[in-house]
Short mmCIF file of C-alpha atoms in Angstrom, two decimals:
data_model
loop_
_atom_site.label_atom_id
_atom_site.label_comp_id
_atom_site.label_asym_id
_atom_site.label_seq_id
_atom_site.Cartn_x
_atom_site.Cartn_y
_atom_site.Cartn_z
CA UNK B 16 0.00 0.00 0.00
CA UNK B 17 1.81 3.47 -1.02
CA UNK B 18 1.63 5.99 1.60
CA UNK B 19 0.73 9.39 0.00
CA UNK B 20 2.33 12.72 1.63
CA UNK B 21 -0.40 15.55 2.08
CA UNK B 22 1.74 19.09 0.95
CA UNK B 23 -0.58 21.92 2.24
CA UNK B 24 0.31 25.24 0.54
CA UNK B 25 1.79 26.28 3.45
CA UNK B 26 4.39 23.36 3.15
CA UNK B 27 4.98 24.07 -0.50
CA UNK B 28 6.29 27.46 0.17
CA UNK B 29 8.21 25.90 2.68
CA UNK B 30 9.92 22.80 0.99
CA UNK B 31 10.35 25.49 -1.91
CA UNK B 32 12.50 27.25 -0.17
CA UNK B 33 14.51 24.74 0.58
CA UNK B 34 14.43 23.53 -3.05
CA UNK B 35 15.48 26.93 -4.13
CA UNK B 36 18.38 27.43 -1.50
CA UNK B 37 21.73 25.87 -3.32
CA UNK B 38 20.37 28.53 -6.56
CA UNK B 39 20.78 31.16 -4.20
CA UNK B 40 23.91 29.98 -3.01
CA UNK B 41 25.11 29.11 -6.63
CA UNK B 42 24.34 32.63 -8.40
CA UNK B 43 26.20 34.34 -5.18
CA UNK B 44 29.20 32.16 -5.75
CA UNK B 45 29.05 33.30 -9.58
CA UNK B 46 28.57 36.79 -9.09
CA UNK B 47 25.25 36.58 -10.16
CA UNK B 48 23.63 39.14 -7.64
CA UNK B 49 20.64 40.17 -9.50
CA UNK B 50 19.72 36.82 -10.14
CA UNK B 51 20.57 35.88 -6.67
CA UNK B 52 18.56 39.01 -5.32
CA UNK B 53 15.35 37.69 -6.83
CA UNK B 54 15.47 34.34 -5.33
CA UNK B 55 16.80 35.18 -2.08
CA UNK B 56 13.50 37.81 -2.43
CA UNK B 57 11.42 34.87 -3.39
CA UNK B 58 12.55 32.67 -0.07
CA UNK B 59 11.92 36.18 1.99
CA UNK B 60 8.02 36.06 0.55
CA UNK B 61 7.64 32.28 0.57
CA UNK B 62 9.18 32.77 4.65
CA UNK B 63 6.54 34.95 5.68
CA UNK B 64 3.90 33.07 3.34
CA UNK B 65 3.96 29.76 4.74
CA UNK B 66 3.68 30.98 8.20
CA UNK B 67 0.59 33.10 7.31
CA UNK B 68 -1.30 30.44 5.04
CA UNK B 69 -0.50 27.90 7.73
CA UNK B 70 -2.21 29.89 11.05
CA UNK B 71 -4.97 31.79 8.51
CA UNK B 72 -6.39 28.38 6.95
CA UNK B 73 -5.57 25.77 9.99
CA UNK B 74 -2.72 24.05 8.11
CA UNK B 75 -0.48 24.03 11.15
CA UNK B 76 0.98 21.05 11.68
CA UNK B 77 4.15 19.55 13.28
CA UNK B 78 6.04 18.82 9.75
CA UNK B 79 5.62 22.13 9.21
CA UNK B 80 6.73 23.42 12.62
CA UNK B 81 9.80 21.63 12.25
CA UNK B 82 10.73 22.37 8.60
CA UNK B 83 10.00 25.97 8.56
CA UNK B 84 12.56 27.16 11.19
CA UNK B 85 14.95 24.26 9.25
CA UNK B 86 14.50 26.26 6.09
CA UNK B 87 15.28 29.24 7.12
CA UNK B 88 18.62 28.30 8.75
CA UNK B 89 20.10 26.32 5.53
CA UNK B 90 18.90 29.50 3.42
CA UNK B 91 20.59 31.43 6.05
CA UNK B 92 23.87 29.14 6.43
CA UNK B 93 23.94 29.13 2.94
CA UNK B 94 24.01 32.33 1.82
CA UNK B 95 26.26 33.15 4.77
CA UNK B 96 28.81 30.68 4.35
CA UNK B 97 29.42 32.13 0.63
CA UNK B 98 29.38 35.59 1.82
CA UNK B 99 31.87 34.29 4.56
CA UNK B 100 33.67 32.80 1.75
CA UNK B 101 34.00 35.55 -0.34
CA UNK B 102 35.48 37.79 2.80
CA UNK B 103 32.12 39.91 2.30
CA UNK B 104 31.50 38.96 6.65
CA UNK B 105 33.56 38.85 9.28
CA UNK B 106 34.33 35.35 11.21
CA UNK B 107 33.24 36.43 14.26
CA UNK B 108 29.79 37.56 13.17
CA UNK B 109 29.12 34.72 11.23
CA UNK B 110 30.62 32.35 13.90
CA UNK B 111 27.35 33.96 16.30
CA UNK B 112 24.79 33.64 13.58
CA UNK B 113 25.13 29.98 12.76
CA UNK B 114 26.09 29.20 16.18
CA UNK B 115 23.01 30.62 17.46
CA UNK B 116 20.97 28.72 14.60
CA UNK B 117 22.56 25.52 15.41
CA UNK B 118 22.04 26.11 18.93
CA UNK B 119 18.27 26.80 18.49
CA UNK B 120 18.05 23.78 16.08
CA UNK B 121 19.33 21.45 19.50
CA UNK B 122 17.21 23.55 21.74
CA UNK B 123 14.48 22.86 20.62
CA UNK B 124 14.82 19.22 19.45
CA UNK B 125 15.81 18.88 23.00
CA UNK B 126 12.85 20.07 24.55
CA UNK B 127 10.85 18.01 22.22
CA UNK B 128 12.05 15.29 23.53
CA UNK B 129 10.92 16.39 26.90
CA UNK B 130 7.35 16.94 25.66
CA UNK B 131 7.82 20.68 25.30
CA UNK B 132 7.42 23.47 22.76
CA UNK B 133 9.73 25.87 22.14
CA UNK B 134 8.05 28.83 23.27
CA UNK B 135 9.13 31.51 20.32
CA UNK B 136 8.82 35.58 20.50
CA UNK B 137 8.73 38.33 17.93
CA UNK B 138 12.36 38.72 18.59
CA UNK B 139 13.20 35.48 17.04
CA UNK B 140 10.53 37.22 14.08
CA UNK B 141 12.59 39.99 14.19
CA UNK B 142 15.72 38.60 14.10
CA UNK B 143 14.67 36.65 10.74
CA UNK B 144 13.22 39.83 9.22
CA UNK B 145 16.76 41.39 9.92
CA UNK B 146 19.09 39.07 8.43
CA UNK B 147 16.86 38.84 5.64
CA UNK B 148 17.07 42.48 4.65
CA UNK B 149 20.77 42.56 5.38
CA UNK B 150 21.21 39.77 2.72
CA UNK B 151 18.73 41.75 0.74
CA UNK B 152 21.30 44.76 1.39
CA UNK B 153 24.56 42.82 0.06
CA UNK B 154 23.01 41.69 -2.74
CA UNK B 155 21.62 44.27 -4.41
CA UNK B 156 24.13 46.65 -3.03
CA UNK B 157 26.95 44.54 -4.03
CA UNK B 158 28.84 45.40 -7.68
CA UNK B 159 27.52 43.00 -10.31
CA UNK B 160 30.36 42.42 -13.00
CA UNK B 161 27.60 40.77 -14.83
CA UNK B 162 24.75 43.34 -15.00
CA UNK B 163 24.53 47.14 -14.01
CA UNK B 164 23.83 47.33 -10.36
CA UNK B 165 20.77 50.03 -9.70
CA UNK B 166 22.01 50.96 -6.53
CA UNK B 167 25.69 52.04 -7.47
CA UNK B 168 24.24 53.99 -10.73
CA UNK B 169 22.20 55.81 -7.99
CA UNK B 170 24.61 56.27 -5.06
CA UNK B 171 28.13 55.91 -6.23
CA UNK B 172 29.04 57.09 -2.70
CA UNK B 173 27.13 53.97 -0.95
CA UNK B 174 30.19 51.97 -2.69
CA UNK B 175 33.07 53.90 -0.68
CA UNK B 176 31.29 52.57 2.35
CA UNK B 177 29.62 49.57 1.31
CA UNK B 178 32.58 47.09 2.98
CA UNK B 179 31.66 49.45 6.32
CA UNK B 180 28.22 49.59 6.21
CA UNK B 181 27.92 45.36 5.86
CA UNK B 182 30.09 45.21 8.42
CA UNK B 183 28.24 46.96 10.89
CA UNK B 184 24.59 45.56 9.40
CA UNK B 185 26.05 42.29 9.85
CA UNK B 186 27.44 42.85 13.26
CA UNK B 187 24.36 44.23 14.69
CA UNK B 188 22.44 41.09 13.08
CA UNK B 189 24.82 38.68 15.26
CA UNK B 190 24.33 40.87 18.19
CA UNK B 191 20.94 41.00 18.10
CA UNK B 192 20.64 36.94 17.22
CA UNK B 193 22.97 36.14 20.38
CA UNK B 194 20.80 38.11 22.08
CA UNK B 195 17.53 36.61 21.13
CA UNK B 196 19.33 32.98 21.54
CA UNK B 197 20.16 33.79 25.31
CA UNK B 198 16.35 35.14 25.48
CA UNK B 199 14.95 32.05 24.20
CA UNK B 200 17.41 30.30 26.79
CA UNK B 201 15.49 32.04 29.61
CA UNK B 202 12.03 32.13 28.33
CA UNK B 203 12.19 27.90 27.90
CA UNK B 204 14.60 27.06 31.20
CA UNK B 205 16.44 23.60 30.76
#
């Protein structure tokens, strides 16, 4: 008897994103920003998407609880790792980013194994929202040798800083997720 797998639309966008994920990662690696831009854009929408869809038509279910956060964090580690790659981050803030993902990932597979949610806030939300536009910063931002970049015809000046300003967008990101991993420490005790 074949077992059949029920995708909500909620799941879609979610299992999409994962799908979509090594593009991402593939256009940054080639230089391909704009291209890279758009999908990275695409995960942002499908992020918030699946969420909504899920809560707004009663599609919430565990799969869905569990892949959702796990999508985010190989987009994130993804795209991260080739910006780390490319010396576009620093070590240090990357190093609190993933660690904080990873962290989160054992969290809360270790409180489900004790029967207990991870009880999330808007500053995990937040925290998403943030490293998404900061990716959304670097890439269109960043100097496309393969396309005209908008942003530099329009603000040649943003490019004398641009090394500066995504190292301090960046920094505040890790910050702000070390902070929020501590917080969800506290909030859901050991």
């Amino acid at each position: 008897r074949k077992s059949r797998i029920k995708l909500s639309i909620a799941d879609f966008f979610t299992f999409s994103r994962i799908l979509v994920t090594p593009f991402v990662v593939y256009f940054i690696f080639v230089d391909n920003f704009v291209i890279a831009s758009i999908l990275f854009i695409y995960c942002s929408i499908s992020d918030l998407l699946d969420g909504y869809l899920a809560r707004k038509y009663d599609l919430v279910n565990e799969r869905g609880n569990f892949l959702d956060p796990l999508a985010d964090k190989i987009l994130m580690t993804g795209v991260l790792t080739v910006f780390l790659y490319q010396g576009l981050i620093a070590v240090w803030a990357y190093s609190i980013i993933i660690g904080r993902d990873v962290l989160i990932t054992f969290y809360r597979q270790y409180l489900r194994n004790k029967n207990r949610p991870l009880v999330t806030s808007k500053y995990g939300k937040f925290k998403t929202v943030f490293q998404h536009l900061a990716v959304i910063f670097i890439l269109v931002a960043l100097p496309d040798p393969a396309t005209p970049n908008l942003v530099v015809q329009f603000s040649s000046g943003l490019q004398i800083y641009y090394q500066e300003s995504i190292n301090l967008i960046i920094g505040l990101n890790a910050i702000y997720a070390g902070a929020t991993g501590i917080h969800y420490m506290v909030k859901n005790g050991l």
